mmCIF file of C-alpha atoms in Angstrom:
data_model
loop_
_atom_site.group_PDB
_atom_site.id
_atom_site.type_symbol
_atom_site.label_atom_id
_atom_site.label_comp_id
_atom_site.label_asym_id
_atom_site.label_seq_id
_atom_site.Cartn_x
_atom_site.Cartn_y
_atom_site.Cartn_z
ATOM 1 C CA MET A 1 111.585 115.878 71.975
ATOM 2 C CA ARG A 2 112.512 115.438 75.626
ATOM 3 C CA ALA A 3 109.135 113.865 76.436
ATOM 4 C CA THR A 4 109.493 111.465 73.505
ATOM 5 C CA LEU A 5 112.955 110.383 74.664
ATOM 6 C CA TRP A 6 111.729 110.050 78.273
ATOM 7 C CA PHE A 7 108.837 107.774 77.338
ATOM 8 C CA TYR A 8 111.024 105.788 74.932
ATOM 9 C CA ILE A 9 113.549 104.904 77.643
ATOM 10 C CA ALA A 10 110.775 104.265 80.196
ATOM 11 C CA ARG A 11 108.991 101.925 77.783
ATOM 12 C CA ARG A 12 112.188 100.049 76.940
ATOM 13 C CA PHE A 13 113.062 99.585 80.611
ATOM 14 C CA LEU A 14 109.539 98.497 81.587
ATOM 15 C CA THR A 15 109.376 95.985 78.717
ATOM 16 C CA ILE A 16 112.714 94.448 79.673
ATOM 17 C CA ALA A 17 111.752 94.404 83.381
ATOM 18 C CA ILE A 18 108.494 92.543 82.636
ATOM 19 C CA ALA A 19 110.275 90.065 80.362
ATOM 20 C CA THR A 20 112.953 89.444 83.012
ATOM 21 C CA PHE A 21 110.321 88.967 85.698
ATOM 22 C CA LEU A 22 108.394 86.458 83.574
ATOM 23 C CA ALA A 23 111.601 84.530 82.866
ATOM 24 C CA VAL A 24 112.450 84.379 86.577
ATOM 25 C CA PHE A 25 108.844 83.450 87.432
ATOM 26 C CA THR A 26 108.907 80.566 84.955
ATOM 27 C CA LEU A 27 112.286 79.351 86.219
ATOM 28 C CA VAL A 28 111.043 79.420 89.826
ATOM 29 C CA ILE A 29 107.967 77.373 88.888
ATOM 30 C CA ILE A 30 110.090 74.751 87.128
ATOM 31 C CA VAL A 31 112.569 74.396 90.003
ATOM 32 C CA ASP A 32 109.814 74.364 92.639
ATOM 33 C CA LEU A 33 107.835 71.794 90.642
ATOM 34 C CA VAL A 34 110.844 69.461 90.634
ATOM 35 C CA GLU A 35 111.199 69.837 94.416
ATOM 36 C CA LEU A 36 107.509 69.185 94.960
ATOM 37 C CA MET A 37 107.666 66.068 92.799
ATOM 38 C CA ARG A 38 110.502 64.800 94.990
ATOM 39 C CA ALA A 39 108.472 65.534 98.121
ATOM 40 C CA ASN A 40 105.440 63.731 96.673
ATOM 41 C CA ARG A 41 106.893 60.284 97.279
ATOM 42 C CA ARG A 42 103.605 58.817 98.482
ATOM 43 C CA GLY A 43 101.842 60.001 95.348
ATOM 44 C CA GLY A 44 99.104 61.815 97.254
ATOM 45 C CA ALA A 45 99.049 64.700 94.788
ATOM 46 C CA GLY A 46 98.630 64.561 91.021
ATOM 47 C CA PHE A 47 100.737 66.504 88.531
ATOM 48 C CA ALA A 48 98.047 69.179 88.184
ATOM 49 C CA ASP A 49 98.025 69.614 91.984
ATOM 50 C CA LEU A 50 101.815 69.946 92.091
ATOM 51 C CA LEU A 51 101.840 72.420 89.217
ATOM 52 C CA GLY A 52 99.172 74.477 90.962
ATOM 53 C CA MET A 53 101.209 74.442 94.181
ATOM 54 C CA ALA A 54 104.316 75.564 92.300
ATOM 55 C CA ILE A 55 102.379 78.458 90.766
ATOM 56 C CA LEU A 56 100.996 79.423 94.193
ATOM 57 C CA HIS A 57 104.461 79.348 95.737
ATOM 58 C CA ALA A 58 106.208 81.292 92.966
ATOM 59 C CA PRO A 59 104.972 84.825 93.898
ATOM 60 C CA SER A 60 106.454 84.646 97.414
ATOM 61 C CA ILE A 61 109.837 83.715 95.925
ATOM 62 C CA THR A 62 109.789 86.155 93.013
ATOM 63 C CA ILE A 63 108.872 89.091 95.253
ATOM 64 C CA THR A 64 112.016 88.358 97.269
ATOM 65 C CA ALA A 65 114.082 88.174 94.086
ATOM 66 C CA ALA A 66 112.368 91.215 92.511
ATOM 67 C CA PRO A 67 115.163 93.721 93.372
ATOM 68 C CA PHE A 68 117.696 91.500 91.624
ATOM 69 C CA THR A 69 115.282 91.259 88.670
ATOM 70 C CA VAL A 70 115.170 95.064 88.486
ATOM 71 C CA LEU A 71 118.977 95.138 88.631
ATOM 72 C CA LEU A 72 119.234 92.747 85.678
ATOM 73 C CA ALA A 73 116.599 94.716 83.753
ATOM 74 C CA SER A 74 118.456 98.000 84.325
ATOM 75 C CA MET A 75 121.782 96.516 83.298
ATOM 76 C CA THR A 76 120.264 94.931 80.167
ATOM 77 C CA CYS A 77 118.343 98.044 79.159
ATOM 78 C CA PHE A 78 121.271 100.459 79.327
ATOM 79 C CA ALA A 79 123.704 97.919 77.844
ATOM 80 C CA ILE A 80 121.419 97.575 74.790
ATOM 81 C CA LEU A 81 121.159 101.357 74.474
ATOM 82 C CA ALA A 82 124.939 101.640 74.694
ATOM 83 C CA ARG A 83 125.529 98.825 72.196
ATOM 84 C CA ARG A 84 123.243 100.500 69.639
ATOM 85 C CA SER A 85 125.049 103.834 70.187
ATOM 86 C CA GLU A 86 121.783 105.421 71.312
ATOM 87 C CA LEU A 87 123.439 106.662 74.479
ATOM 88 C CA VAL A 88 126.272 108.264 72.502
ATOM 89 C CA ILE A 89 123.813 110.046 70.220
ATOM 90 C CA THR A 90 121.693 111.372 73.085
ATOM 91 C CA ARG A 91 124.794 112.457 75.013
ATOM 92 C CA ALA A 92 126.093 114.241 71.893
ATOM 93 C CA ALA A 93 122.733 116.020 71.669
ATOM 94 C CA GLY A 94 123.388 117.524 75.096
ATOM 95 C CA VAL A 95 121.294 115.128 77.208
ATOM 96 C CA SER A 96 122.916 114.467 80.587
ATOM 97 C CA VAL A 97 123.286 111.019 82.068
ATOM 98 C CA TRP A 98 120.918 111.986 84.875
ATOM 99 C CA ARG A 99 118.169 112.798 82.391
ATOM 100 C CA LEU A 100 118.827 109.506 80.621
ATOM 101 C CA ILE A 101 118.383 107.367 83.713
ATOM 102 C CA SER A 102 115.505 109.378 85.230
ATOM 103 C CA PRO A 103 112.789 107.444 83.271
ATOM 104 C CA ALA A 104 114.118 104.114 84.559
ATOM 105 C CA VAL A 105 114.376 105.529 88.076
ATOM 106 C CA VAL A 106 110.740 106.674 88.031
ATOM 107 C CA VAL A 107 109.535 103.355 86.595
ATOM 108 C CA GLY A 108 111.613 101.459 89.192
ATOM 109 C CA ALA A 109 110.077 103.477 92.033
ATOM 110 C CA LEU A 110 106.569 102.826 90.695
ATOM 111 C CA LEU A 111 107.348 99.111 90.437
ATOM 112 C CA GLY A 112 108.435 99.207 94.088
ATOM 113 C CA VAL A 113 105.102 100.734 95.094
ATOM 114 C CA MET A 114 103.238 98.101 93.072
ATOM 115 C CA ALA A 115 105.336 95.383 94.702
ATOM 116 C CA PHE A 116 104.184 96.082 98.272
ATOM 117 C CA ALA A 117 100.747 97.567 97.555
ATOM 118 C CA VAL A 118 99.461 95.043 95.008
ATOM 119 C CA TYR A 119 101.793 92.108 94.419
ATOM 120 C CA ASN A 120 102.545 91.419 98.099
ATOM 121 C CA PRO A 121 98.857 90.862 99.076
ATOM 122 C CA ILE A 122 98.505 88.480 96.121
ATOM 123 C CA ALA A 123 101.676 86.625 97.096
ATOM 124 C CA SER A 124 100.506 86.390 100.730
ATOM 125 C CA ALA A 125 97.131 84.931 99.738
ATOM 126 C CA PHE A 126 98.820 82.436 97.425
ATOM 127 C CA THR A 127 101.289 81.470 100.179
ATOM 128 C CA ALA A 128 98.464 80.783 102.634
ATOM 129 C CA ARG A 129 96.772 78.542 100.056
ATOM 130 C CA PHE A 130 100.086 76.811 99.308
ATOM 131 C CA ASP A 131 100.585 76.067 103.026
ATOM 132 C CA THR A 132 97.108 74.539 103.195
ATOM 133 C CA LEU A 133 97.787 72.261 100.213
ATOM 134 C CA GLN A 134 101.198 71.352 101.580
ATOM 135 C CA GLU A 135 99.620 70.278 104.852
ATOM 136 C CA ARG A 136 96.977 68.263 102.996
ATOM 137 C CA PHE A 137 99.272 66.412 100.599
ATOM 138 C CA PHE A 138 102.520 66.170 102.572
ATOM 139 C CA ASP A 139 101.264 66.141 106.203
ATOM 140 C CA ARG A 140 103.403 69.163 107.047
ATOM 141 C CA THR A 141 102.005 71.211 109.914
ATOM 142 C CA THR A 142 102.490 74.862 108.998
ATOM 143 C CA SER A 143 101.404 76.494 112.260
ATOM 144 C CA ARG A 144 100.758 75.298 115.780
ATOM 145 C CA LEU A 145 99.923 78.680 117.271
ATOM 146 C CA ALA A 146 97.133 81.164 116.554
ATOM 147 C CA LEU A 147 96.252 84.580 117.981
ATOM 148 C CA PRO A 148 92.560 85.200 117.253
ATOM 149 C CA GLY A 149 92.518 88.364 119.368
ATOM 150 C CA LYS A 150 91.560 87.008 122.815
ATOM 151 C CA GLY A 151 94.013 84.561 124.265
ATOM 152 C CA ILE A 152 96.176 82.127 122.332
ATOM 153 C CA TRP A 153 95.553 78.693 120.821
ATOM 154 C CA LEU A 154 98.115 75.898 120.557
ATOM 155 C CA ARG A 155 97.814 72.607 118.717
ATOM 156 C CA GLN A 156 99.810 69.400 119.095
ATOM 157 C CA GLY A 157 99.173 65.893 117.862
ATOM 158 C CA ASP A 158 100.419 62.461 116.932
ATOM 159 C CA GLU A 159 98.987 59.258 115.463
ATOM 160 C CA ASP A 160 96.750 58.846 118.558
ATOM 161 C CA GLY A 161 94.937 62.156 118.119
ATOM 162 C CA GLN A 162 95.086 65.920 118.567
ATOM 163 C CA THR A 163 95.269 68.180 121.611
ATOM 164 C CA VAL A 164 94.059 71.789 121.415
ATOM 165 C CA ILE A 165 95.194 74.203 124.138
ATOM 166 C CA ARG A 166 93.637 77.584 124.805
ATOM 167 C CA ALA A 167 95.050 80.093 127.309
ATOM 168 C CA GLN A 168 93.915 83.546 128.284
ATOM 169 C CA ARG A 169 97.469 84.754 128.939
ATOM 170 C CA ALA A 170 101.017 83.595 128.316
ATOM 171 C CA SER A 171 104.519 84.618 129.298
ATOM 172 C CA SER A 172 106.680 86.374 126.710
ATOM 173 C CA LYS A 173 108.594 83.138 126.104
ATOM 174 C CA ILE A 174 105.305 81.162 125.874
ATOM 175 C CA ASP A 175 106.646 78.631 128.385
ATOM 176 C CA ARG A 176 103.955 79.448 130.971
ATOM 177 C CA LEU A 177 100.191 79.738 130.398
ATOM 178 C CA TRP A 178 97.349 80.902 132.646
ATOM 179 C CA ASP A 179 93.601 80.143 132.625
ATOM 180 C CA VAL A 180 94.091 77.114 130.442
ATOM 181 C CA SER A 181 91.478 74.978 128.674
ATOM 182 C CA ILE A 182 92.582 71.756 126.974
ATOM 183 C CA PHE A 183 90.550 69.651 124.553
ATOM 184 C CA GLN A 184 91.805 66.174 123.656
ATOM 185 C CA PHE A 185 90.586 64.344 120.546
ATOM 186 C CA ASP A 186 91.156 60.735 119.538
ATOM 187 C CA ALA A 187 92.377 59.494 116.155
ATOM 188 C CA GLU A 188 88.836 59.789 114.772
ATOM 189 C CA ASP A 189 88.547 63.443 115.852
ATOM 190 C CA ARG A 190 86.118 62.687 118.689
ATOM 191 C CA LEU A 191 86.435 64.730 121.864
ATOM 192 C CA PHE A 192 87.133 62.378 124.761
ATOM 193 C CA ARG A 193 88.536 64.688 127.459
ATOM 194 C CA ARG A 194 88.390 68.272 128.555
ATOM 195 C CA ILE A 195 90.777 69.808 131.090
ATOM 196 C CA ALA A 196 90.669 73.184 132.818
ATOM 197 C CA ALA A 197 93.777 74.342 134.670
ATOM 198 C CA ARG A 198 94.794 77.427 136.567
ATOM 199 C CA SER A 199 98.237 77.427 134.916
ATOM 200 C CA ALA A 200 100.491 75.292 132.737
ATOM 201 C CA VAL A 201 104.290 75.189 132.537
ATOM 202 C CA LEU A 202 106.132 73.799 129.525
ATOM 203 C CA GLY A 203 108.817 71.339 130.592
ATOM 204 C CA ASP A 204 110.830 68.638 128.889
ATOM 205 C CA GLN A 205 108.263 66.958 126.597
ATOM 206 C CA THR A 206 105.452 67.638 129.039
ATOM 207 C CA TRP A 207 102.942 70.273 130.122
ATOM 208 C CA ARG A 208 102.824 70.571 133.925
ATOM 209 C CA LEU A 209 99.257 71.599 134.854
ATOM 210 C CA ASN A 210 98.325 73.167 138.196
ATOM 211 C CA GLY A 211 94.850 73.515 139.721
ATOM 212 C CA VAL A 212 93.248 70.970 137.422
ATOM 213 C CA MET A 213 89.635 70.048 136.742
ATOM 214 C CA ARG A 214 89.272 67.104 134.328
ATOM 215 C CA TRP A 215 86.234 65.754 132.526
ATOM 216 C CA ASP A 216 86.546 62.290 130.963
ATOM 217 C CA LEU A 217 83.866 62.310 128.309
ATOM 218 C CA SER A 218 84.203 58.605 127.721
ATOM 219 C CA GLU A 219 82.577 58.205 131.154
ATOM 220 C CA THR A 220 80.118 61.105 130.904
ATOM 221 C CA ALA A 221 78.410 61.637 127.586
ATOM 222 C CA ALA A 222 78.544 65.393 127.853
ATOM 223 C CA ILE A 223 79.431 68.188 130.222
ATOM 224 C CA ASP A 224 76.386 69.641 131.924
ATOM 225 C CA THR A 225 75.618 73.219 131.027
ATOM 226 C CA ASP A 226 74.840 74.005 134.661
ATOM 227 C CA ALA A 227 78.098 75.220 136.238
ATOM 228 C CA ALA A 228 77.477 73.521 139.600
ATOM 229 C CA LEU A 229 76.681 70.148 138.021
ATOM 230 C CA ALA A 230 79.631 70.485 135.636
ATOM 231 C CA GLU A 231 82.018 71.160 138.512
ATOM 232 C CA ALA A 232 80.598 68.278 140.515
ATOM 233 C CA SER A 233 81.163 65.837 137.644
ATOM 234 C CA ALA A 234 84.800 66.884 137.247
ATOM 235 C CA THR A 235 87.828 65.159 138.739
ATOM 236 C CA ARG A 236 89.920 67.563 140.785
ATOM 237 C CA LEU A 237 93.709 67.308 140.756
ATOM 238 C CA ASP A 238 96.401 69.530 142.197
ATOM 239 C CA HIS A 239 98.818 68.641 139.402
ATOM 240 C CA MET A 240 98.677 66.782 136.134
ATOM 241 C CA ASP A 241 101.145 66.147 133.313
ATOM 242 C CA ILE A 242 100.258 65.717 129.666
ATOM 243 C CA PRO A 243 102.891 64.768 127.072
ATOM 244 C CA THR A 244 103.888 67.171 124.315
ATOM 245 C CA ASP A 245 106.369 67.449 121.481
ATOM 246 C CA LEU A 246 106.289 71.249 121.628
ATOM 247 C CA THR A 247 109.283 73.342 122.624
ATOM 248 C CA VAL A 248 109.611 77.080 123.093
ATOM 249 C CA GLU A 249 111.507 77.264 119.797
ATOM 250 C CA HIS A 250 108.800 75.330 117.953
ATOM 251 C CA ILE A 251 106.090 77.597 119.309
ATOM 252 C CA HIS A 252 107.932 80.779 118.344
ATOM 253 C CA ASP A 253 108.554 79.382 114.863
ATOM 254 C CA SER A 254 104.826 78.645 114.560
ATOM 255 C CA PHE A 255 103.849 82.307 114.460
ATOM 256 C CA ALA A 256 102.396 83.244 111.113
ATOM 257 C CA THR A 257 105.398 84.133 108.969
ATOM 258 C CA PRO A 258 105.576 87.751 107.802
ATOM 259 C CA GLU A 259 105.595 86.544 104.193
ATOM 260 C CA SER A 260 102.193 84.900 104.643
ATOM 261 C CA ILE A 261 100.513 88.126 105.850
ATOM 262 C CA SER A 262 99.405 90.875 103.483
ATOM 263 C CA PHE A 263 101.154 94.243 103.701
ATOM 264 C CA TRP A 264 97.844 95.875 104.599
ATOM 265 C CA LYS A 265 97.163 93.389 107.427
ATOM 266 C CA LEU A 266 100.650 93.399 108.934
ATOM 267 C CA PRO A 267 100.161 96.508 111.149
ATOM 268 C CA GLY A 268 97.116 94.894 112.814
ATOM 269 C CA PHE A 269 98.988 91.630 113.357
ATOM 270 C CA ILE A 270 101.975 93.522 114.801
ATOM 271 C CA LYS A 271 99.655 95.329 117.212
ATOM 272 C CA LEU A 272 98.086 92.017 118.224
ATOM 273 C CA LEU A 273 101.520 90.501 118.904
ATOM 274 C CA GLU A 274 102.537 93.438 121.075
ATOM 275 C CA GLU A 275 99.263 93.394 122.997
ATOM 276 C CA SER A 276 99.798 89.672 123.643
ATOM 277 C CA GLY A 277 103.275 90.361 125.015
ATOM 278 C CA PHE A 278 105.261 88.833 122.138
ATOM 279 C CA SER A 279 108.122 90.299 120.152
ATOM 280 C CA SER A 280 107.080 91.784 116.818
ATOM 281 C CA ASN A 281 110.556 92.722 115.554
ATOM 282 C CA ARG A 282 110.549 90.141 112.773
ATOM 283 C CA HIS A 283 107.180 91.302 111.427
ATOM 284 C CA LYS A 284 108.082 94.989 111.834
ATOM 285 C CA MET A 285 111.291 94.364 109.944
ATOM 286 C CA HIS A 286 109.366 92.768 107.088
ATOM 287 C CA TRP A 287 106.850 95.624 106.968
ATOM 288 C CA TYR A 288 109.526 98.317 106.860
ATOM 289 C CA ALA A 289 111.404 96.326 104.229
ATOM 290 C CA LEU A 290 108.257 96.325 102.065
ATOM 291 C CA VAL A 291 107.793 100.064 102.535
ATOM 292 C CA SER A 292 111.406 100.647 101.487
ATOM 293 C CA ALA A 293 110.927 98.651 98.250
ATOM 294 C CA PRO A 294 110.772 101.791 96.020
ATOM 295 C CA ILE A 295 114.131 102.946 97.433
ATOM 296 C CA VAL A 296 115.611 99.479 96.891
ATOM 297 C CA TYR A 297 114.391 99.366 93.289
ATOM 298 C CA VAL A 298 115.790 102.847 92.614
ATOM 299 C CA ALA A 299 119.129 101.700 94.015
ATOM 300 C CA MET A 300 119.101 98.653 91.731
ATOM 301 C CA VAL A 301 118.340 100.856 88.695
ATOM 302 C CA LEU A 302 121.222 103.191 89.559
ATOM 303 C CA ILE A 303 123.652 100.318 90.124
ATOM 304 C CA GLY A 304 122.657 98.683 86.829
ATOM 305 C CA ALA A 305 123.049 101.982 84.979
ATOM 306 C CA ALA A 306 126.419 102.733 86.542
ATOM 307 C CA PHE A 307 127.867 99.402 85.411
ATOM 308 C CA SER A 308 126.368 99.236 81.902
ATOM 309 C CA MET A 309 126.466 102.716 80.314
ATOM 310 C CA ARG A 310 130.008 102.214 79.036
ATOM 311 C CA HIS A 311 130.156 102.246 75.220
ATOM 312 C CA ALA A 312 130.743 98.872 73.575
ATOM 313 C CA ARG A 313 133.831 100.024 71.646
ATOM 314 C CA PHE A 314 135.679 100.650 74.905
ATOM 315 C CA GLY A 315 135.396 96.941 75.744
ATOM 316 C CA GLY A 316 135.283 95.450 79.202
ATOM 317 C CA LEU A 317 131.512 94.976 79.167
ATOM 318 C CA GLY A 318 131.852 91.446 80.551
ATOM 319 C CA PHE A 319 133.763 92.668 83.586
ATOM 320 C CA MET A 320 131.260 95.508 84.055
ATOM 321 C CA ALA A 321 128.373 93.012 84.002
ATOM 322 C CA LEU A 322 130.200 90.782 86.479
ATOM 323 C CA GLY A 323 130.824 93.786 88.728
ATOM 324 C CA CYS A 324 127.133 94.690 88.543
ATOM 325 C CA VAL A 325 126.034 91.198 89.561
ATOM 326 C CA MET A 326 128.602 91.082 92.380
ATOM 327 C CA ALA A 327 127.412 94.480 93.631
ATOM 328 C CA GLY A 328 123.851 93.159 93.665
ATOM 329 C CA PHE A 329 124.822 90.056 95.623
ATOM 330 C CA GLY A 330 126.848 92.224 98.016
ATOM 331 C CA TYR A 331 123.791 94.352 98.698
ATOM 332 C CA PHE A 332 121.596 91.325 99.381
ATOM 333 C CA PHE A 333 124.249 89.869 101.699
ATOM 334 C CA LEU A 334 124.465 93.066 103.760
ATOM 335 C CA SER A 335 120.671 93.412 103.690
ATOM 336 C CA ASP A 336 120.259 89.899 105.118
ATOM 337 C CA ILE A 337 122.695 90.720 107.928
ATOM 338 C CA ALA A 338 120.799 93.930 108.728
ATOM 339 C CA ASN A 339 117.511 92.016 108.634
ATOM 340 C CA ALA A 340 118.818 89.442 111.117
ATOM 341 C CA LEU A 341 120.112 92.172 113.438
ATOM 342 C CA GLY A 342 116.819 94.055 113.272
ATOM 343 C CA ALA A 343 114.696 90.933 113.840
ATOM 344 C CA SER A 344 116.773 89.968 116.882
ATOM 345 C CA GLY A 345 116.511 93.452 118.384
ATOM 346 C CA SER A 346 120.272 94.060 118.283
ATOM 347 C CA VAL A 347 119.731 97.076 116.009
ATOM 348 C CA PRO A 348 116.683 99.376 115.889
ATOM 349 C CA VAL A 349 114.242 98.082 113.283
ATOM 350 C CA LEU A 350 114.052 101.389 111.402
ATOM 351 C CA VAL A 351 117.833 101.572 111.091
ATOM 352 C CA ALA A 352 118.141 97.940 109.987
ATOM 353 C CA ALA A 353 115.395 98.342 107.361
ATOM 354 C CA TRP A 354 116.369 101.682 105.858
ATOM 355 C CA ALA A 355 120.161 101.772 106.155
ATOM 356 C CA PRO A 356 120.955 99.206 103.379
ATOM 357 C CA PRO A 357 118.765 100.734 100.619
ATOM 358 C CA MET A 358 119.782 104.303 101.443
ATOM 359 C CA SER A 359 123.450 103.296 101.490
ATOM 360 C CA ALA A 360 123.028 101.527 98.141
ATOM 361 C CA VAL A 361 121.469 104.639 96.582
ATOM 362 C CA LEU A 362 124.268 106.885 97.842
ATOM 363 C CA LEU A 363 126.998 104.494 96.714
ATOM 364 C CA ALA A 364 125.385 104.130 93.260
ATOM 365 C CA LEU A 365 125.124 107.908 92.901
ATOM 366 C CA GLY A 366 128.774 108.236 93.895
ATOM 367 C CA LEU A 367 129.780 105.631 91.324
ATOM 368 C CA LEU A 368 127.803 107.393 88.593
ATOM 369 C CA LEU A 369 129.397 110.724 89.476
ATOM 370 C CA HIS A 370 132.840 109.129 89.322
ATOM 371 C CA LEU A 371 132.294 107.354 86.002
ATOM 372 C CA GLU A 372 130.416 110.137 84.210
ATOM 373 C CA ASP A 373 131.767 113.376 85.646
ATOM 374 C CA GLY A 374 135.225 112.221 86.685
#
């Protein structure tokens, strides 16, 4: 009897959660498709391309909205059970409210595990593909900085061509580089100059190079493989300036976003950032937030149950639903503040990531105790 009731409630909650997720997923695709059609003013992409991009972009948005989806599913599930008097019957049979909500809590926790272990890698792969298509169709550069493991690579360009910069080391602010190699390409992607510099300093719309050796490939067909001949054919300069549109802020923003990296690859990327001397707080914050997803989903289930288990004949269901939605938005608002504080280093990352979901669980439990046990 108890097992039958447990699986019945779990099945009802899971069915409603999947239906709610699919509805949100479809809505996100429609809204994103409209935005992409507006961005496609030059007509470089066809409708099928735009629809594919919208589908690729939807997982990264829906995984962010997934806790709110679970909240709506919990509220809907228990409101339907209350409206059909199923909750009254089970309570009259001696089943406690905690046993009633336990199936939804377990399913919510499992959905949280699936979210970061399975759905997040899929969303990350789709996001990377979406960025590639966005760059192809809309000429939007998604990243100017790469960390392949040894040194860093920067890219800048305009209508005259591209400049690729490689440095063995960089300062934490990335405004100073050491052991620099620069490759300049023309508008037809042909290499016409190579520059080696001891250091480079980022100034106002310029890179200030020190200890420069320059090879103009328009004058010499190729750089000799022999080191002595290559050095002899180079032009030596104490200083040299090359123009740039990069700023420190642009470079920092060009790090691969946490959302575009799979949960399973984030620890390696965080380690690479730290070994390169860069701050990894933003990526750590995202990783801990993914790990805490089961706790967040459990909190959303508890909040939804607390606001929707009131019997229909008592009235006030509209105000309870409004209170549930407002509580959900309040959680997301506080979570965003904690995320910003953790990413900036003002608050320890662990505290910023775990405090909001744990607080939400405790507050939801307190509300349930107050409403059910007086």
